[in-house]
Short mmCIF file of C-alpha atoms in Angstrom, two decimals:
data_model
loop_
_atom_site.label_atom_id
_atom_site.label_comp_id
_atom_site.label_asym_id
_atom_site.label_seq_id
_atom_site.Cartn_x
_atom_site.Cartn_y
_atom_site.Cartn_z
CA PHE A 1 -15.45 10.24 -31.13
CA ILE A 2 -14.01 7.44 -33.23
CA ALA A 3 -13.08 7.45 -36.89
CA GLY A 4 -12.36 4.59 -39.25
CA ASP A 5 -13.75 2.15 -41.78
CA PHE A 6 -16.69 0.80 -39.79
CA HIS A 7 -19.88 -1.12 -40.33
CA ILE A 8 -22.82 0.29 -38.34
CA ARG A 9 -25.94 -1.62 -37.38
CA GLU A 10 -28.79 0.31 -35.80
CA ASP A 11 -31.35 -0.91 -33.30
CA GLU A 12 -33.76 0.63 -30.82
CA VAL A 13 -35.40 -0.02 -27.48
CA ASP A 14 -38.48 1.95 -26.40
CA GLY A 15 -37.58 4.72 -28.86
CA LEU A 16 -33.92 4.91 -27.76
CA LYS A 17 -31.55 4.70 -30.73
CA LEU A 18 -28.86 2.05 -30.44
CA MET A 19 -25.78 1.73 -32.63
CA TYR A 20 -23.34 -1.18 -32.90
CA ILE A 21 -20.15 -0.07 -34.65
CA VAL A 22 -17.53 -2.63 -35.65
CA PRO A 23 -14.57 -2.76 -38.05
CA ARG A 24 -15.80 -3.58 -41.52
CA GLY A 25 -15.73 -7.33 -42.06
CA ARG A 26 -16.79 -8.13 -38.48
CA GLU A 27 -20.52 -7.67 -39.09
CA GLU A 28 -21.35 -11.30 -38.38
CA ASP A 29 -19.98 -10.98 -34.83
CA ILE A 30 -22.37 -8.18 -33.81
CA GLU A 31 -25.20 -10.49 -32.74
CA ARG A 32 -23.02 -12.56 -30.41
CA SER A 33 -21.58 -9.49 -28.70
CA PHE A 34 -24.42 -6.98 -28.49
CA SER A 35 -27.78 -8.71 -28.95
CA LYS A 36 -28.68 -8.44 -25.24
CA THR A 37 -28.12 -4.68 -25.04
CA PRO A 38 -31.84 -3.77 -25.24
CA LYS A 39 -32.72 -6.17 -22.39
CA MET A 40 -29.81 -4.84 -20.32
CA ILE A 41 -31.06 -1.28 -20.71
CA LYS A 42 -34.56 -2.25 -19.62
CA PHE A 43 -33.19 -4.18 -16.64
CA PHE A 44 -30.96 -1.31 -15.46
CA GLU A 45 -33.80 1.19 -15.89
CA GLU A 46 -36.11 -1.00 -13.85
CA PHE A 47 -33.55 -1.71 -11.10
CA THR A 48 -32.44 1.91 -10.66
CA GLY A 49 -35.82 3.51 -11.36
CA VAL A 50 -34.03 5.92 -13.71
CA LYS A 51 -34.47 5.95 -17.48
CA PHE A 52 -31.39 5.72 -19.70
CA PRO A 53 -29.98 9.26 -19.40
CA TYR A 54 -29.11 10.11 -23.02
CA VAL A 55 -30.72 10.35 -26.46
CA LYS A 56 -28.79 7.44 -27.98
CA TYR A 57 -26.38 4.69 -27.01
CA ALA A 58 -23.60 3.56 -29.32
CA GLN A 59 -21.02 0.82 -28.77
CA ALA A 60 -17.92 0.90 -30.96
CA CYS A 61 -15.20 -1.74 -31.18
CA VAL A 62 -11.73 -0.52 -32.12
CA THR A 63 -8.39 -2.21 -32.72
CA ASP A 64 -5.60 -2.04 -30.09
CA PHE A 65 -7.78 -0.21 -27.57
CA VAL A 66 -5.96 0.57 -24.33
CA ALA A 67 -8.56 -1.07 -22.05
CA GLY A 68 -11.56 -3.33 -22.11
CA GLY A 69 -13.92 -0.42 -22.53
CA MET A 70 -14.44 3.29 -21.86
CA GLU A 71 -17.86 4.63 -20.94
CA ASN A 72 -17.97 7.95 -22.78
CA VAL A 73 -21.38 9.62 -22.48
CA SER A 74 -23.70 7.89 -24.99
CA LEU A 75 -20.74 6.24 -26.80
CA THR A 76 -18.87 3.35 -25.21
CA ILE A 77 -15.62 2.39 -26.92
CA LEU A 78 -14.66 -1.28 -26.56
CA THR A 79 -11.73 -3.46 -27.42
CA GLU A 80 -12.13 -5.30 -30.71
CA SER A 81 -11.38 -8.54 -28.86
CA THR A 82 -14.89 -8.56 -27.41
CA LEU A 83 -16.01 -9.53 -30.92
CA HIS A 84 -15.70 -13.28 -31.33
CA ASP A 85 -16.57 -16.09 -33.69
CA GLU A 86 -19.00 -18.94 -33.08
CA HIS A 87 -16.25 -21.28 -31.91
CA ALA A 88 -15.12 -18.83 -29.22
CA HIS A 89 -18.76 -18.49 -28.13
CA MET A 90 -18.50 -21.98 -26.64
CA ASP A 91 -17.07 -20.46 -23.46
CA PHE A 92 -16.53 -16.75 -24.10
CA ARG A 93 -19.15 -14.03 -23.63
CA SER A 94 -19.18 -10.28 -24.23
CA GLU A 95 -22.04 -9.60 -21.83
CA PRO A 96 -19.91 -8.91 -18.70
CA LEU A 97 -18.00 -6.12 -20.45
CA VAL A 98 -21.07 -4.81 -22.29
CA ALA A 99 -23.12 -4.72 -19.07
CA HIS A 100 -20.32 -3.09 -17.06
CA GLU A 101 -19.81 -0.23 -19.52
CA LEU A 102 -23.55 0.24 -19.99
CA ALA A 103 -24.02 0.54 -16.21
CA HIS A 104 -21.50 3.38 -16.24
CA GLN A 105 -23.99 5.51 -18.18
CA TRP A 106 -25.76 5.84 -14.82
CA PHE A 107 -22.82 5.34 -12.45
CA GLY A 108 -19.95 7.42 -13.79
CA ASP A 109 -21.65 9.51 -16.47
CA LEU A 110 -25.02 10.67 -15.11
CA VAL A 111 -23.36 10.92 -11.68
CA THR A 112 -19.58 10.79 -11.41
CA CYS A 113 -17.14 10.77 -8.51
CA ARG A 114 -15.95 14.13 -7.21
CA ASP A 115 -12.30 13.06 -7.34
CA TRP A 116 -10.28 9.89 -7.95
CA SER A 117 -10.33 8.80 -4.31
CA HIS A 118 -14.04 8.09 -4.72
CA ILE A 119 -13.69 6.11 -7.97
CA TRP A 120 -15.54 3.19 -6.34
CA LEU A 121 -18.76 5.18 -6.83
CA ASN A 122 -18.22 4.54 -10.53
CA GLU A 123 -16.46 1.19 -10.68
CA SER A 124 -17.95 -0.75 -7.76
CA PHE A 125 -21.46 0.16 -8.83
CA ALA A 126 -20.81 -0.77 -12.46
CA THR A 127 -19.33 -4.09 -11.32
CA PHE A 128 -22.31 -4.74 -9.04
CA MET A 129 -24.82 -3.90 -11.79
CA GLU A 130 -22.91 -6.24 -14.09
CA ILE A 131 -23.30 -9.15 -11.66
CA LEU A 132 -26.97 -8.30 -11.03
CA TRP A 133 -27.51 -8.58 -14.78
CA ARG A 134 -25.84 -11.98 -14.65
CA ARG A 135 -28.38 -13.10 -12.05
CA PHE A 136 -31.27 -11.78 -14.15
CA ASP A 137 -29.96 -13.33 -17.36
CA LEU A 138 -28.44 -16.64 -16.23
CA GLY A 139 -29.86 -17.43 -12.80
CA GLU A 140 -28.86 -17.70 -9.17
CA ASP A 141 -25.97 -20.16 -9.46
CA GLU A 142 -24.24 -18.01 -12.09
CA PHE A 143 -24.77 -14.96 -9.87
CA ILE A 144 -23.33 -16.62 -6.75
CA TYR A 145 -20.43 -18.12 -8.65
CA GLY A 146 -19.68 -14.67 -10.05
CA LEU A 147 -19.60 -13.28 -6.50
CA ILE A 148 -17.24 -16.07 -5.44
CA GLY A 149 -14.98 -15.18 -8.37
CA MET A 150 -14.99 -11.55 -7.25
CA MET A 151 -13.96 -12.57 -3.75
CA ASP A 152 -11.15 -14.69 -5.19
CA SER A 153 -9.94 -11.74 -7.26
CA TYR A 154 -9.91 -9.41 -4.28
CA LEU A 155 -8.22 -11.92 -1.97
CA SER A 156 -5.53 -12.55 -4.58
CA GLU A 157 -4.76 -8.84 -4.64
CA TYR A 158 -5.00 -8.63 -0.83
CA GLY A 159 -2.16 -11.14 -0.69
CA ARG A 160 0.04 -8.43 -2.26
CA TYR A 161 -1.33 -5.26 -0.68
CA SER A 162 -4.29 -3.84 1.17
CA ARG A 163 -5.85 -0.39 1.17
CA PRO A 164 -9.11 1.37 2.06
CA ILE A 165 -11.58 1.59 -0.81
CA VAL A 166 -11.62 5.36 -0.42
CA MET A 167 -7.93 6.29 -0.50
CA ARG A 168 -6.80 9.89 -0.81
CA ILE A 169 -3.04 9.23 -1.04
CA TYR A 170 -1.75 7.79 -4.30
CA GLY A 171 0.99 8.42 -6.83
CA SER A 172 -1.21 8.02 -9.89
CA PRO A 173 -4.99 7.58 -10.33
CA ASP A 174 -4.23 4.30 -12.14
CA GLU A 175 -3.30 2.80 -8.77
CA LEU A 176 -6.97 2.97 -7.73
CA PHE A 177 -8.30 0.92 -10.63
CA ASP A 178 -7.79 -2.41 -8.89
CA ALA A 179 -9.63 -5.26 -7.21
CA HIS A 180 -10.46 -3.01 -4.26
CA SER A 181 -12.38 -0.53 -6.42
CA TYR A 182 -14.04 -3.20 -8.59
CA PRO A 183 -14.89 -6.58 -6.97
CA LYS A 184 -14.40 -5.69 -3.31
CA GLY A 185 -16.62 -2.65 -3.60
CA ALA A 186 -19.25 -4.67 -5.47
CA LEU A 187 -19.28 -7.33 -2.75
CA ILE A 188 -19.72 -4.65 -0.09
CA LEU A 189 -22.66 -3.21 -2.05
CA ARG A 190 -24.14 -6.71 -2.13
CA MET A 191 -23.93 -6.86 1.67
CA LEU A 192 -25.35 -3.36 2.02
CA MET A 193 -28.30 -4.34 -0.18
CA GLU A 194 -29.00 -7.32 2.09
CA ILE A 195 -28.84 -5.13 5.21
CA LEU A 196 -31.23 -2.55 3.76
CA GLY A 197 -33.38 -4.96 1.79
CA GLU A 198 -33.45 -4.85 -2.00
CA ASP A 199 -36.44 -2.47 -2.13
CA GLY A 200 -34.76 -0.02 0.24
CA PHE A 201 -31.48 -0.27 -1.62
CA ARG A 202 -33.13 0.44 -4.96
CA LYS A 203 -35.06 3.41 -3.56
CA ALA A 204 -31.79 4.82 -2.21
CA ILE A 205 -30.09 4.34 -5.58
CA LYS A 206 -32.92 6.14 -7.36
CA SER A 207 -32.71 9.03 -4.91
CA TYR A 208 -28.90 9.23 -5.23
CA LEU A 209 -29.02 9.29 -9.03
CA GLY A 210 -31.80 11.87 -8.98
CA LYS A 211 -30.21 14.22 -6.45
CA TYR A 212 -26.78 14.24 -8.14
CA SER A 213 -27.91 13.93 -11.75
CA ASN A 214 -25.37 15.64 -14.04
CA LYS A 215 -23.28 16.47 -10.97
CA THR A 216 -20.39 15.01 -9.01
CA ALA A 217 -20.72 13.18 -5.70
CA ASP A 218 -18.47 11.72 -3.04
CA THR A 219 -18.87 8.81 -0.64
CA GLU A 220 -20.39 10.93 2.11
CA ASP A 221 -23.04 12.17 -0.32
CA LEU A 222 -23.96 8.55 -1.04
CA ARG A 223 -24.05 7.62 2.66
CA LYS A 224 -26.31 10.54 3.55
CA VAL A 225 -28.79 9.69 0.79
CA PHE A 226 -28.90 6.05 1.88
CA GLU A 227 -29.43 7.03 5.52
CA GLU A 228 -32.18 9.49 4.62
CA VAL A 229 -34.07 7.03 2.42
CA CYS A 230 -33.69 3.96 4.64
CA GLY A 231 -33.84 5.62 8.05
CA LEU A 232 -30.68 3.89 9.33
CA GLN A 233 -27.36 5.12 10.66
CA LEU A 234 -24.68 3.72 8.34
CA ASP A 235 -21.56 5.51 9.54
CA TRP A 236 -20.32 2.29 11.19
CA PHE A 237 -20.71 0.40 7.91
CA PHE A 238 -18.81 2.94 5.81
CA GLU A 239 -16.13 3.34 8.49
CA GLN A 240 -15.39 -0.40 8.64
CA TYR A 241 -15.79 -1.43 5.01
CA ILE A 242 -15.11 1.69 2.91
CA TYR A 243 -12.71 3.89 4.89
CA ASN A 244 -10.58 1.07 6.33
CA ALA A 245 -8.53 -1.71 4.76
CA GLY A 246 -8.90 -5.46 5.07
CA HIS A 247 -11.88 -7.77 5.57
CA PRO A 248 -13.46 -10.07 8.16
CA VAL A 249 -12.08 -13.61 8.33
CA LEU A 250 -14.47 -16.04 10.00
CA LYS A 251 -13.25 -19.36 11.37
CA VAL A 252 -16.32 -21.49 11.99
CA ARG A 253 -16.63 -24.86 13.73
CA TRP A 254 -19.59 -26.77 15.10
CA LYS A 255 -20.45 -29.90 17.07
CA TRP A 256 -23.60 -31.82 17.96
CA ILE A 257 -24.29 -32.31 21.68
CA ASN A 258 -26.55 -35.34 21.64
CA GLU A 259 -27.53 -35.42 25.32
CA ASP A 260 -28.82 -31.84 25.08
CA LYS A 261 -30.21 -32.16 21.53
CA MET A 262 -28.27 -29.03 20.71
CA LEU A 263 -25.99 -27.80 17.94
CA GLU A 264 -23.09 -25.62 19.11
CA VAL A 265 -21.65 -23.26 16.48
CA ASN A 266 -18.54 -21.19 17.23
CA ILE A 267 -17.68 -18.20 15.06
CA GLU A 268 -14.31 -16.53 15.53
CA GLN A 269 -12.94 -13.43 13.79
CA THR A 270 -9.31 -14.16 12.87
CA GLN A 271 -8.41 -11.32 10.47
CA LYS A 272 -4.94 -9.78 10.37
CA ASP A 273 -3.87 -6.67 12.22
CA ASP A 274 -4.25 -4.51 9.09
CA SER A 275 -8.02 -5.08 9.25
CA TRP A 276 -10.70 -3.83 11.61
CA SER A 277 -10.20 -5.77 14.84
CA GLU A 278 -13.85 -6.66 15.46
CA TYR A 279 -16.17 -6.24 12.51
CA ARG A 280 -19.90 -5.81 12.82
CA LEU A 281 -21.53 -7.99 10.21
CA PRO A 282 -24.73 -9.91 9.53
CA LEU A 283 -24.51 -13.69 9.21
CA GLU A 284 -27.07 -16.36 8.41
CA ILE A 285 -26.77 -20.02 9.44
CA GLU A 286 -29.02 -22.68 7.96
CA VAL A 287 -29.28 -26.09 9.57
CA VAL A 288 -30.42 -28.82 7.18
CA GLY A 289 -32.52 -31.51 8.78
CA ASP A 290 -36.09 -32.79 8.50
CA LYS A 291 -36.91 -29.18 7.70
CA PRO A 292 -34.40 -26.34 7.35
CA VAL A 293 -33.85 -23.92 10.25
CA ARG A 294 -32.46 -20.48 9.39
CA LYS A 295 -30.82 -18.29 12.06
CA LYS A 296 -30.00 -14.64 11.37
CA LEU A 297 -27.25 -13.20 13.55
CA TRP A 298 -25.23 -10.04 14.01
CA ILE A 299 -21.57 -10.74 14.72
CA THR A 300 -20.08 -7.92 16.77
CA GLU A 301 -17.44 -9.60 18.92
CA LYS A 302 -14.21 -11.46 18.32
CA SER A 303 -15.76 -14.81 19.21
CA LYS A 304 -19.40 -15.81 19.34
CA THR A 305 -21.01 -19.16 20.20
CA VAL A 306 -24.53 -19.92 19.04
CA TYR A 307 -26.72 -22.75 20.35
CA ILE A 308 -29.52 -24.16 18.21
CA MET A 309 -32.00 -26.62 19.71
CA LEU A 310 -32.99 -29.49 17.37
CA ASP A 311 -34.87 -32.76 17.61
CA ARG A 312 -31.97 -34.68 16.09
CA LYS A 313 -28.50 -34.30 14.65
CA PRO A 314 -28.66 -32.19 11.47
CA LYS A 315 -27.61 -33.41 8.05
CA ALA A 316 -25.48 -30.34 7.42
CA VAL A 317 -24.68 -26.84 8.68
CA LEU A 318 -24.53 -24.05 6.09
CA ILE A 319 -22.74 -20.78 6.87
CA ASP A 320 -24.06 -17.76 4.93
CA PRO A 321 -25.84 -20.06 2.44
CA GLU A 322 -26.63 -17.33 -0.10
CA PHE A 323 -23.29 -15.49 0.24
CA LYS A 324 -24.80 -12.25 1.48
CA THR A 325 -21.92 -11.25 3.76
CA PHE A 326 -18.52 -9.94 2.68
CA LYS A 327 -15.94 -12.11 4.44
CA ALA A 328 -13.36 -14.84 3.99
CA LEU A 329 -14.66 -18.13 5.37
CA ASN A 330 -12.59 -20.87 6.98
CA LEU A 331 -14.55 -24.04 7.80
CA ASP A 332 -12.81 -25.79 10.68
CA VAL A 333 -14.61 -29.14 10.32
CA GLY A 334 -13.80 -32.67 9.20
CA VAL A 335 -14.18 -34.47 5.89
CA GLU A 336 -17.51 -36.05 6.85
CA GLU A 337 -19.05 -32.67 7.67
CA LEU A 338 -17.77 -31.24 4.38
CA ILE A 339 -19.21 -34.13 2.37
CA ASN A 340 -22.53 -33.65 4.19
CA ILE A 341 -22.60 -30.01 3.07
CA VAL A 342 -21.96 -31.00 -0.54
CA GLU A 343 -24.71 -33.60 -0.46
CA ALA A 344 -27.38 -31.77 1.56
CA SER A 345 -27.08 -28.11 0.52
CA LYS A 346 -29.30 -26.71 -2.21
CA TYR A 347 -27.17 -23.55 -2.24
CA LEU A 348 -24.01 -23.17 -4.30
CA TYR A 349 -21.83 -21.11 -1.96
CA PRO A 350 -21.61 -23.64 0.91
CA ARG A 351 -20.94 -26.44 -1.59
CA VAL A 352 -18.09 -24.52 -3.23
CA MET A 353 -16.54 -23.71 0.15
CA ALA A 354 -16.83 -27.37 1.18
CA VAL A 355 -15.32 -28.62 -2.08
CA ARG A 356 -12.36 -26.26 -1.69
CA LYS A 357 -11.81 -27.47 1.86
CA LEU A 358 -11.95 -31.10 0.66
CA GLY A 359 -9.09 -30.19 -1.68
CA GLU A 360 -7.08 -29.06 1.35
CA LYS A 361 -7.98 -32.14 3.41
CA GLY A 362 -7.29 -34.78 0.74
CA GLY A 363 -7.69 -38.49 1.35
CA LEU A 364 -9.63 -41.23 -0.44
CA LYS A 365 -13.07 -40.12 0.79
CA ALA A 366 -12.48 -36.58 -0.44
CA ILE A 367 -11.18 -37.80 -3.82
CA LYS A 368 -14.18 -40.09 -4.28
CA LYS A 369 -16.68 -37.29 -3.60
CA LEU A 370 -14.82 -34.78 -5.77
CA HIS A 371 -14.73 -37.26 -8.65
CA GLU A 372 -18.49 -37.88 -8.30
CA ILE A 373 -19.11 -34.16 -8.66
CA LEU A 374 -16.70 -33.78 -11.54
CA VAL A 375 -18.25 -36.47 -13.74
CA ASN A 376 -21.87 -35.53 -12.99
CA GLU A 377 -23.08 -33.69 -16.09
CA ASP A 378 -26.18 -32.52 -14.18
CA GLU A 379 -24.14 -30.52 -11.68
CA PHE A 380 -23.60 -26.79 -12.19
CA TRP A 381 -20.41 -26.31 -14.22
CA GLY A 382 -18.88 -24.03 -11.59
CA LEU A 383 -19.05 -26.69 -8.88
CA ARG A 384 -17.53 -29.24 -11.26
CA ARG A 385 -14.77 -26.75 -12.02
CA GLU A 386 -14.07 -26.42 -8.30
CA ALA A 387 -13.92 -30.22 -7.96
CA ALA A 388 -11.30 -30.41 -10.72
CA LYS A 389 -9.22 -27.70 -9.06
CA ALA A 390 -9.50 -29.47 -5.69
CA LEU A 391 -8.27 -32.75 -7.20
CA GLY A 392 -5.32 -30.89 -8.70
CA LYS A 393 -4.58 -29.39 -5.30
CA ILE A 394 -4.61 -32.82 -3.63
CA GLY A 395 -1.98 -33.89 -6.15
CA SER A 396 -1.93 -37.62 -5.39
CA SER A 397 -1.75 -40.42 -7.96
CA ASP A 398 -5.39 -41.29 -7.18
CA ALA A 399 -6.43 -37.70 -7.83
CA LEU A 400 -4.49 -37.72 -11.12
CA ASP A 401 -6.23 -40.90 -12.27
CA LYS A 402 -9.64 -39.35 -11.58
CA LEU A 403 -8.77 -36.22 -13.57
CA VAL A 404 -7.51 -38.19 -16.58
CA GLU A 405 -10.63 -40.35 -16.44
CA ALA A 406 -12.94 -37.31 -16.23
CA LEU A 407 -11.29 -35.64 -19.22
CA LYS A 408 -12.49 -38.51 -21.42
CA THR A 409 -16.17 -37.81 -20.72
CA ALA A 410 -16.54 -34.16 -19.65
CA LYS A 411 -18.44 -32.07 -22.21
CA HIS A 412 -18.74 -28.56 -20.80
CA PRO A 413 -15.78 -26.52 -22.10
CA LYS A 414 -15.30 -24.67 -18.82
CA VAL A 415 -15.16 -27.98 -16.96
CA ARG A 416 -12.71 -29.38 -19.51
CA ARG A 417 -10.59 -26.28 -19.08
CA ALA A 418 -10.51 -26.76 -15.31
CA ILE A 419 -9.46 -30.41 -15.72
CA VAL A 420 -6.70 -29.45 -18.13
CA GLU A 421 -5.47 -26.73 -15.76
CA ALA A 422 -5.49 -29.18 -12.84
CA LEU A 423 -3.37 -31.62 -14.86
CA GLY A 424 -0.70 -28.93 -14.87
CA SER A 425 -0.13 -29.73 -11.17
CA PHE A 426 1.39 -33.10 -12.10
CA LYS A 427 4.75 -34.04 -13.65
CA GLU A 428 3.92 -37.66 -14.50
CA ASP A 429 4.23 -38.82 -18.11
CA LYS A 430 0.60 -39.98 -18.12
CA VAL A 431 -0.64 -36.38 -18.30
CA VAL A 432 1.38 -35.53 -21.41
CA LYS A 433 -0.57 -37.53 -23.98
CA PRO A 434 -4.02 -36.24 -22.92
CA LEU A 435 -2.73 -32.66 -22.92
CA ILE A 436 -1.22 -33.00 -26.39
CA GLU A 437 -4.45 -34.52 -27.68
CA VAL A 438 -6.43 -31.57 -26.35
CA LEU A 439 -3.97 -29.06 -27.76
CA ARG A 440 -4.04 -30.57 -31.24
CA ASN A 441 -7.82 -30.95 -31.36
CA SER A 442 -9.30 -28.03 -33.32
CA ARG A 443 -12.79 -28.95 -32.12
CA GLU A 444 -11.83 -28.05 -28.56
CA SER A 445 -12.55 -24.58 -27.23
CA TYR A 446 -9.79 -22.06 -27.87
CA TYR A 447 -9.52 -21.51 -24.13
CA VAL A 448 -9.30 -25.21 -23.29
CA ARG A 449 -6.45 -25.56 -25.79
CA ALA A 450 -4.72 -22.48 -24.36
CA SER A 451 -4.87 -24.03 -20.89
CA ALA A 452 -3.47 -27.28 -22.30
CA VAL A 453 -0.47 -25.33 -23.62
CA LEU A 454 0.38 -23.98 -20.17
CA SER A 455 -0.20 -27.28 -18.38
CA LEU A 456 2.02 -29.06 -20.91
CA ALA A 457 4.76 -26.50 -20.33
CA LYS A 458 4.54 -27.04 -16.55
CA THR A 459 5.30 -30.76 -17.03
CA ARG A 460 8.63 -29.76 -18.66
CA HIS A 461 8.34 -32.96 -20.69
CA ARG A 462 10.81 -33.47 -23.53
CA ASP A 463 7.98 -33.22 -26.09
CA ALA A 464 6.63 -29.95 -24.72
CA PHE A 465 8.91 -27.58 -26.64
CA ASN A 466 7.96 -28.87 -30.10
CA GLU A 467 4.25 -28.83 -29.26
CA LEU A 468 4.47 -25.26 -27.99
CA VAL A 469 6.26 -24.13 -31.13
CA LYS A 470 3.48 -25.66 -33.25
CA ALA A 471 0.89 -23.93 -31.06
CA LEU A 472 2.31 -20.54 -32.04
CA GLU A 473 0.62 -21.05 -35.42
CA TYR A 474 -2.82 -22.06 -34.12
CA LYS A 475 -5.51 -19.47 -34.78
CA SER A 476 -7.65 -18.49 -31.80
CA HIS A 477 -9.82 -15.76 -30.33
CA ASN A 478 -7.76 -12.86 -29.01
CA HIS A 479 -4.57 -14.83 -29.81
CA VAL A 480 -5.19 -16.80 -26.61
CA ILE A 481 -3.37 -19.96 -27.77
CA LEU A 482 -0.45 -17.97 -29.14
CA THR A 483 -0.01 -15.92 -25.97
CA SER A 484 -0.26 -19.04 -23.81
CA ALA A 485 2.37 -20.74 -25.98
CA LEU A 486 4.73 -17.79 -25.48
CA GLU A 487 4.14 -17.92 -21.73
CA GLY A 488 4.73 -21.66 -21.81
CA LEU A 489 8.01 -21.23 -23.65
CA GLY A 490 9.07 -18.89 -20.86
CA ILE A 491 8.21 -21.56 -18.31
CA LEU A 492 10.49 -24.05 -20.13
CA GLU A 493 13.46 -21.66 -19.73
CA LEU A 494 15.34 -23.03 -22.74
CA ASN A 495 17.74 -21.04 -24.89
CA GLU A 496 15.62 -21.91 -27.92
CA SER A 497 12.59 -20.51 -26.10
CA LYS A 498 14.37 -17.21 -25.49
CA GLU A 499 15.12 -16.73 -29.18
CA ILE A 500 11.48 -17.30 -30.14
CA ILE A 501 10.16 -15.00 -27.44
CA LEU A 502 12.52 -12.19 -28.47
CA LYS A 503 11.24 -12.51 -32.02
CA TYR A 504 7.67 -11.97 -30.82
CA VAL A 505 8.62 -9.00 -28.66
CA LYS A 506 9.29 -7.16 -31.91
CA ASP A 507 5.76 -7.88 -33.09
CA LYS A 508 3.59 -4.78 -33.40
CA SER A 509 0.61 -6.44 -31.76
CA ILE A 510 0.09 -5.04 -28.26
CA ILE A 511 -1.51 -8.29 -27.11
CA VAL A 512 1.27 -10.52 -28.37
CA LYS A 513 4.02 -8.20 -27.15
CA SER A 514 2.62 -8.03 -23.61
CA ALA A 515 2.35 -11.81 -23.46
CA ALA A 516 5.90 -12.27 -24.70
CA ILE A 517 7.29 -9.82 -22.15
#
């Protein structure tokens, strides 16, 4: 339960009582945060085949909550920071958190894990349902870009440590609430759904939720239900992807053999020793030409070469075009091939992978293509964001000029944020003025200004300290500008910075204190 001075707004969906509970004075923020709850409930009911399990669903926002949200049965408690004003709504949404906690009413409450080692049954499923809602609500590109972000999150954590998803040895249960239990598990569920087919996957989910309703379950219970419903042996899948650490790493190269009118594609598994040595995984290859040719493969060996007969040299080769397979992908091809992918693919995933590789390759051709993407307002914002990051990674004076130029015309706040972050890769004086202008501009998104603070600090310019001190007073959603200014002062490593940071450590605000530390 919660207690306090709250405003309560009631709603309903198909006779189910809904309650939105917020601190008094925050009533105007309810619509922005919770208005899609009824549609989410209908979507989750339809996808799982199981009606919402309880007689009412309340969502309550409280101050200084210890996490993003907690999925108590029929009453989810959320951090107050999910409430936001209209200005924050430019590039901040509550739906990911709202959808995740709502999904837990099925996965975690109706059926919960038998012990902490199987926490993925709660968290991976809630994360996967959250991203499925994103596809339903915002479309395919948003869905795929969300999956890419999940892979990035997992790989970032993998750079520090690796573990099986089901892990029975741990010091504290908190250790299991990480990118292995959340995004990695969700990506593996995505692959499992593609192997079984969406209809089969949904039937298995319905059976699992029905059989263990108001009970606990473990991973073997889930596997057995899926095998029974779909008629497939899945022990190999769970052994490789759930009970063992690591992930497949595919190095892919291709060449056109003109005399034989044949495309040769080589796929090599290059994962580290802490992973399964030879994964079994599905992989699709689409060849873009006069008409697309799609090949569906099973990779079971360390190295596999595929030959595709064609009338003429293809425009582009797309590996796993719809990002159905859980793996890290390394494209071992040249700049021309990468540009061809960007230009010829109608799918987002191959284009993002090609743009990232162009950032590694560098050169004038790569910069030109990345700039074209970045300034094209008709392109999906996520691809433009990747182009900005790639230019920052290249780090040349030509790349810097393109970023500064793009900042003058870019409108989408998430694209502007990516440009500002990329400018933090440069030390030249010419980045300082644009960053200060963004930081001082109250019409900019809170999050764009917060990124400008950090990028300005990274330049270590003589004017940075004074601008960061001023930024401590700027109002923003979730104190994002303030916390970025404190982090920036730490980057400057000045004695004056230390005094200011110590002052904020004494602040009672959990958010501000954690940022200062």
